[in-house]
Coordinates of C-alpha atoms in Angstrom, one line a residue:
X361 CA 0.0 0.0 0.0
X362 CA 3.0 2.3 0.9
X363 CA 4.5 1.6 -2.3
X364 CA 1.2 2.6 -4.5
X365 CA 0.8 5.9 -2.7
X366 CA 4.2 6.9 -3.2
X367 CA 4.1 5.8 -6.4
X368 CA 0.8 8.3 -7.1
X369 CA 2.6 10.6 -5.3
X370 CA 5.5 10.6 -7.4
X371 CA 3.6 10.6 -10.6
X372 CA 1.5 13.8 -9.3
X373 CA 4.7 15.5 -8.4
X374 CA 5.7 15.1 -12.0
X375 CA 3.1 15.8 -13.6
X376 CA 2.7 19.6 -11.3
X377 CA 6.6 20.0 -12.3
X378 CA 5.7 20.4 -16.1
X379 CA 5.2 24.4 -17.1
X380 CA 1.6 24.9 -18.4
X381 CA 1.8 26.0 -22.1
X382 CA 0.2 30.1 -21.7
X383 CA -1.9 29.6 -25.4
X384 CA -2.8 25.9 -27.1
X385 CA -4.0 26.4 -30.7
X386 CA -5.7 23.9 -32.7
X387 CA -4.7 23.7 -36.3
X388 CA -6.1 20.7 -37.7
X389 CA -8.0 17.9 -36.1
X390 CA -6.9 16.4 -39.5
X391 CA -3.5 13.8 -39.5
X392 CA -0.4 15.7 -39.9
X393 CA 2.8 14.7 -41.4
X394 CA 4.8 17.8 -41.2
X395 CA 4.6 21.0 -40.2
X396 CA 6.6 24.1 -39.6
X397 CA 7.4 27.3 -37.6
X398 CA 8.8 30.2 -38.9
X399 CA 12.1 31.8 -37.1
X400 CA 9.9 34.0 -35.3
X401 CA 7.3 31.8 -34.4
X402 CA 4.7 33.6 -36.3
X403 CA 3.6 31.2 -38.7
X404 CA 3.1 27.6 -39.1
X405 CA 2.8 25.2 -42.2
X406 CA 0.8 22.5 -41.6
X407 CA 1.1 19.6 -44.1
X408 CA -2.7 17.8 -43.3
X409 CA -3.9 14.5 -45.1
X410 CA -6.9 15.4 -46.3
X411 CA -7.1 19.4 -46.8
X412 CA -3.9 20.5 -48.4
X413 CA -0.9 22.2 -46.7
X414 CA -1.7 25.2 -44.7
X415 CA -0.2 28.2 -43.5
X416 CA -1.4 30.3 -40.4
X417 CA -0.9 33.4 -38.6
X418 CA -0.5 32.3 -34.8
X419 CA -0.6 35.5 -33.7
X420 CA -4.1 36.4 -35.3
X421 CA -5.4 33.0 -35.3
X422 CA -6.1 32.9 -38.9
X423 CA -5.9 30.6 -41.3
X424 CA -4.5 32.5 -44.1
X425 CA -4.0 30.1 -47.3
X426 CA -4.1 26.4 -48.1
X427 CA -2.2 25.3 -50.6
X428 CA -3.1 21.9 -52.6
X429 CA 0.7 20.4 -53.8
X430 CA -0.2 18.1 -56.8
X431 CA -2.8 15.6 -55.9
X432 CA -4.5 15.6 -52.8
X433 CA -3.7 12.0 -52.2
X434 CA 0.1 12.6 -53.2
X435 CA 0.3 13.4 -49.3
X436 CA 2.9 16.0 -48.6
X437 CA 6.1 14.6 -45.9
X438 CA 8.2 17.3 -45.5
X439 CA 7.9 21.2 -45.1
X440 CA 10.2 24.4 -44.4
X441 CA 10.0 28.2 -43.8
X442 CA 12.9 30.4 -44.8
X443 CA 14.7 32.3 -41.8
X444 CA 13.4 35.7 -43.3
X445 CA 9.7 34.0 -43.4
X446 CA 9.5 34.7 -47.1
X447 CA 9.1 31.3 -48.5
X448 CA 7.6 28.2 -47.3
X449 CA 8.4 24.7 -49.3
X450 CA 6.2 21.8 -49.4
X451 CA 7.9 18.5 -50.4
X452 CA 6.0 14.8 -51.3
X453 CA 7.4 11.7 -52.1
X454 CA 8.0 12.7 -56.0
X455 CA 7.5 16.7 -56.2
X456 CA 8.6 19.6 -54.3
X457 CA 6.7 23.3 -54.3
X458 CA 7.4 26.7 -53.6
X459 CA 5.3 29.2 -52.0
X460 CA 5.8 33.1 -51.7
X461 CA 3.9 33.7 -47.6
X462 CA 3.2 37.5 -48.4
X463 CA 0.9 36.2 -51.1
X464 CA 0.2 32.8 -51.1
X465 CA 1.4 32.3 -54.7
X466 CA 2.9 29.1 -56.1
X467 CA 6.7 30.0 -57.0
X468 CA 7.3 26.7 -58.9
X469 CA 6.7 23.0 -58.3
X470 CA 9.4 20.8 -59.7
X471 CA 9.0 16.6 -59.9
X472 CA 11.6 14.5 -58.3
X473 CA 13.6 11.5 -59.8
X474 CA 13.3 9.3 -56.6
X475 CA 11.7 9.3 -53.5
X476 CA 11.9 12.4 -51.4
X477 CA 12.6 12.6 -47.7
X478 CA 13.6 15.9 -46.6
X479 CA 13.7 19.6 -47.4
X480 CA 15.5 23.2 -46.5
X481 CA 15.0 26.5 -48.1
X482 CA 16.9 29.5 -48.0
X483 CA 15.9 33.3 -47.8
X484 CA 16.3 33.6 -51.8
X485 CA 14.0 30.9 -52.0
X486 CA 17.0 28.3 -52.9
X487 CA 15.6 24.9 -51.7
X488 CA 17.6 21.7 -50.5
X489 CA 16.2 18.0 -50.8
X490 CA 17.2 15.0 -49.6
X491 CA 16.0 12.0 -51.5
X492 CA 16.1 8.5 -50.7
X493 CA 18.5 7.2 -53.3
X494 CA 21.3 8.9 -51.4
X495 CA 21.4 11.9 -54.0
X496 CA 20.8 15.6 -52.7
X497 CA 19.6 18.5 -54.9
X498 CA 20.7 22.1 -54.5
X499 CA 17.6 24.2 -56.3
X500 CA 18.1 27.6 -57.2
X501 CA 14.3 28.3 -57.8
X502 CA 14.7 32.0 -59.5
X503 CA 17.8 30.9 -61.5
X504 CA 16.5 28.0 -62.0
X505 CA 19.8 26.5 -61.6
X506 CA 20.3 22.7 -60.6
X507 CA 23.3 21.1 -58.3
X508 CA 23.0 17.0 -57.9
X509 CA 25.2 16.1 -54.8
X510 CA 26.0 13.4 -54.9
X511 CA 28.3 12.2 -51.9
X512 CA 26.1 10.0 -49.7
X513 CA 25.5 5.9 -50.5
X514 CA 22.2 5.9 -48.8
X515 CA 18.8 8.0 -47.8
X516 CA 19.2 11.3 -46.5
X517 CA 17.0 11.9 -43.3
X518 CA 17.9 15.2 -42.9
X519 CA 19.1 18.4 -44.8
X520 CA 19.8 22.3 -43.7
X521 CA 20.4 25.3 -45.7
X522 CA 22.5 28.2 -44.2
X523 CA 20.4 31.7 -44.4
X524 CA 22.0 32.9 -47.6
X525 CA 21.7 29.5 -49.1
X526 CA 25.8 29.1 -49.6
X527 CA 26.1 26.8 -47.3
X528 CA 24.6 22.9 -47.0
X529 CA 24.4 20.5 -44.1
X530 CA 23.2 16.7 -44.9
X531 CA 22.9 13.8 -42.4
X532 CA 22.0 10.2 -44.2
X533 CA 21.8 6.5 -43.6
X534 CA 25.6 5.9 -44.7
X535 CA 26.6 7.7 -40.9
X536 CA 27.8 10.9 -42.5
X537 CA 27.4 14.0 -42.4
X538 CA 28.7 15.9 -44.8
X539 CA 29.2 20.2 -45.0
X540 CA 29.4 21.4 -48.5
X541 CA 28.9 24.1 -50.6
X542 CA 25.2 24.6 -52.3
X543 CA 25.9 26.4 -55.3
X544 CA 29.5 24.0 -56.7
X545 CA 28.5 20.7 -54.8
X546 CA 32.0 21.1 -53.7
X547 CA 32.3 19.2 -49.7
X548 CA 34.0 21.2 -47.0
X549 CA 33.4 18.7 -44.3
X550 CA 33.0 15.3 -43.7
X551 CA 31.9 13.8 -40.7
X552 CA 31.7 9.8 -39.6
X553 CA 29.8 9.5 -36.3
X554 CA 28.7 5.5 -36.2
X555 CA 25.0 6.1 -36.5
X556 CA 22.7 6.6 -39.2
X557 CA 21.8 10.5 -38.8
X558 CA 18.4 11.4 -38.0
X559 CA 18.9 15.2 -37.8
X560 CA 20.9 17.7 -38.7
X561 CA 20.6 21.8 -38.4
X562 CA 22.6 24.8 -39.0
X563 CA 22.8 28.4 -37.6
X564 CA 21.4 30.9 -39.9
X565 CA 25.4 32.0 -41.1
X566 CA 26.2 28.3 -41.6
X567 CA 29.2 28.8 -39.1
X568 CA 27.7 26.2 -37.4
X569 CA 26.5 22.8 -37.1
X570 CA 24.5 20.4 -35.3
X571 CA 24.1 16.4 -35.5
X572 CA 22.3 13.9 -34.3
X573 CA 22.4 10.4 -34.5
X574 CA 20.5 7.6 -33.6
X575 CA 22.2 7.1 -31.1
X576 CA 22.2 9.7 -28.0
X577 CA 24.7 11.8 -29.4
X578 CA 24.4 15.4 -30.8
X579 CA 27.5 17.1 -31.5
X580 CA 28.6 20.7 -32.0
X581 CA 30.7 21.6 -34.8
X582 CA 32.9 24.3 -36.0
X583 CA 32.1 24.5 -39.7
X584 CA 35.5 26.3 -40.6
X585 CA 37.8 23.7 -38.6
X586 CA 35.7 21.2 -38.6
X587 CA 36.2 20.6 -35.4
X588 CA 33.7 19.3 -32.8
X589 CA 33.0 22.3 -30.2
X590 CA 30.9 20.1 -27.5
X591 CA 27.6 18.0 -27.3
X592 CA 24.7 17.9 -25.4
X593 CA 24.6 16.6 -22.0
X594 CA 22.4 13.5 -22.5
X595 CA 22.0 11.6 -19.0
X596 CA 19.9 8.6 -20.9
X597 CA 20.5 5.8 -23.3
X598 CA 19.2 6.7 -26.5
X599 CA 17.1 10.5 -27.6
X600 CA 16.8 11.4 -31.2
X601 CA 15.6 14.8 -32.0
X602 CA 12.7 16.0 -34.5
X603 CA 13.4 19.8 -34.6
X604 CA 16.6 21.6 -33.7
X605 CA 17.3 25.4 -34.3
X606 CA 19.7 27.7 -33.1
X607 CA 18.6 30.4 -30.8
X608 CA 20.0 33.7 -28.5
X609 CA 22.8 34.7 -30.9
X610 CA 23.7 30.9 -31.6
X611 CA 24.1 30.3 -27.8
X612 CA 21.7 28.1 -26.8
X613 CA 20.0 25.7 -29.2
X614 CA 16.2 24.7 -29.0
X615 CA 14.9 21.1 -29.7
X616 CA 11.8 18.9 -29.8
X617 CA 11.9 15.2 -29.6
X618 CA 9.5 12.5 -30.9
X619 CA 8.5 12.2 -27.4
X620 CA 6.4 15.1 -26.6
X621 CA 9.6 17.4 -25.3
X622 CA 10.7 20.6 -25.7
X623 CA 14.0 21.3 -24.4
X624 CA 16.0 24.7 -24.5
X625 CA 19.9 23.4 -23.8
X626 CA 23.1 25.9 -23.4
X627 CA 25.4 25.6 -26.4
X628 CA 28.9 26.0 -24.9
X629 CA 28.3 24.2 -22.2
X630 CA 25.5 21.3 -23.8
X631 CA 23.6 21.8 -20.3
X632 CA 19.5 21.0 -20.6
X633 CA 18.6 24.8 -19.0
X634 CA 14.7 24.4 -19.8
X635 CA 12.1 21.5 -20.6
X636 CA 8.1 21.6 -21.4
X637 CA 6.2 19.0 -22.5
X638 CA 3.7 19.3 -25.2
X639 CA 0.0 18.4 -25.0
X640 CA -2.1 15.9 -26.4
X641 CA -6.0 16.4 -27.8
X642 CA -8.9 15.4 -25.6
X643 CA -9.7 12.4 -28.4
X644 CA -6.5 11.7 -29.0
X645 CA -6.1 7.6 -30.0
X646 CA -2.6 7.8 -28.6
X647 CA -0.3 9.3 -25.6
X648 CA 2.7 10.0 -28.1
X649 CA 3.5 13.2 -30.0
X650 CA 6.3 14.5 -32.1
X651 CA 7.3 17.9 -32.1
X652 CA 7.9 19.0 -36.0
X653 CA 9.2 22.9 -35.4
X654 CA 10.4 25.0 -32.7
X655 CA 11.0 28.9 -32.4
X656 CA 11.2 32.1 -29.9
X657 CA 8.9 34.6 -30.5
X658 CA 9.2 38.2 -28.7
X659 CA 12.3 37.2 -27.4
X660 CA 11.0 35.0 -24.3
X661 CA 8.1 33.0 -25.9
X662 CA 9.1 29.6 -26.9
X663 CA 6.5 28.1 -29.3
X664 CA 6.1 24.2 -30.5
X665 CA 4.1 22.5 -32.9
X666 CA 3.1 19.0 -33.0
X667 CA 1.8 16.3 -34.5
X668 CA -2.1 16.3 -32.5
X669 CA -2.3 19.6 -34.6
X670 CA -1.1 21.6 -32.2
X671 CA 0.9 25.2 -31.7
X672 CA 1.8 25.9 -28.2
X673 CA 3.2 29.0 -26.3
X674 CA 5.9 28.9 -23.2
X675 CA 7.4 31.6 -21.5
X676 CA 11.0 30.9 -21.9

């Protein structure tokens, strides 16, 4: 008996312990596959299953456009918002589309030669996709220009533009990641880590980058030595992240696991410094939720969205 109330105790203890998000909005009751926040934790691309990919105004509450990308069965996987909030991308398993926010216009929408699995874009609108043959491509959208990269053996999970679009960041299957330059295909780094990579992310300058692997590791890097700077303080056996962005001048980074979490960690040091838990839908058929995007807004907001549909407000 002793052991059952302590046990509820615990568990209530916990439970009181987790912050209490200040505003829950409800994007889509719908199923969601991707969905993104912009840098400033504005706006929010939703990919849904049934009505299109939409983009909203979190700060209104509005739903301002919805986009249909090809056929509305061709189920959209992947999505991204520029660092300037200026473009959003849409990606499905064989097209990718471009979308100007101010107006809601279709920019281009381009068909893939294999499977696609992830996808960046850049404040010129230049977009990055990883595909699932191992090959990368660099798209300059207004130039129309086309780089094939073509240095990993196996799917790429994970891809990252710098701001300026100079700069790319790919993490695949083969255990690589591997820094190069967008616009030659031309590597700069290379790195092995052991693990198939799950994630990767870069600062907005693309003087720095982040990995994660399947395993509990996420590394630091200096992207002009190549050298590894630190990693994150992980105090269990295995976390994998779904959404990783540099925050506070590139000192502290901000990450979402597939596991409900939202964790705010110091850079320099890889110390966990904050940690909120995101919510689940009163019908919701399961306890689990991944967080797609994180972002600050006004400077000591931290906003999620998840996978139950969700956008979610913390005070940092």
């Amino acid at each position: 008996m002793k052991k059952i109330l302590l046990l509820v105790l615990c568990t209530t203890f916990l439970t009181a312990c987790q912050p209490k998000a200040e505003d829950i909005q409800v994007l889509t009751t719908d199923a969601s596959y991707s969905a993104s926040l912009s840098k400033n934790g504005k706006f929010a691309l939703v990919a849904t299953q049934n009505n299109g990919v939409q983009c909203w105004d979190l700060t209104t509450q509005t739903l301002r456009y919805q986009w249909i990308h090809g056929d509305i069965d061709t189920g959209v996987t992947g999505t991204a918002i520029s660092p300037n909030g200026l473009y959003g991308a849409s990606l499905s398993r064989d097209s990718v589309a471009l979308w100007t926010i101010a107006d809601g216009k279709s920019f281009g929408w381009w068909s893939l030669p294999s499977s696609g699995e992830s996808v960046a874009v850049a404040d010129n609108g230049t977009l990055l996709i990883g595909l699932n043959d191992g090959t990368v491509m660099s798209l300059n959208a207004s130039k129309t220009a086309l780089i094939k990269f073509l240095g990993h053996t196996e799917r790429v999970n994970s891809v990252a533009l710098s701001a300026d679009g100079s700069i790319a960041l790919t993490g695949s299957n083969d255990m690589q990641a591997i820094l190069w330059q967008a616009q030659t295909g031309q590597p700069i780094h290379t790195w092995n880590l052991g693990s198939r990579l799950t994630k990767v992310a870069l600062n907005d300058s693309g003087s720095l980058s982040f990995t994660n692997g399947s395993t509990n590791e996420a590394k630091i890097w200096d992207n002009t030595s190549g050298k590894l700077l630190n990693q994150l303080d992980i105090n269990r056996r295995q976390m994998n992240f779904s959404a990783v962005r540099f925050i506070e001048q590139d000192n502290q980074i901000l990450t979402g696991t597939p596991a409900r979490e939202v964790i705010l960690w110091q850079r320099d040091t890889g110390k966990q410094i904050g940690k909120w838990q995101v919510a689940l839908t009163k019908n919701s058929q399961t306890r689990g939720a991944v967080v797609y995007s994180v972002a600050i807004r006004d400077t000591n907001k931290v906003v999620s969205i998840s996978s139950q549909g969700l956008a979610e407000t913390w005070q940092k």
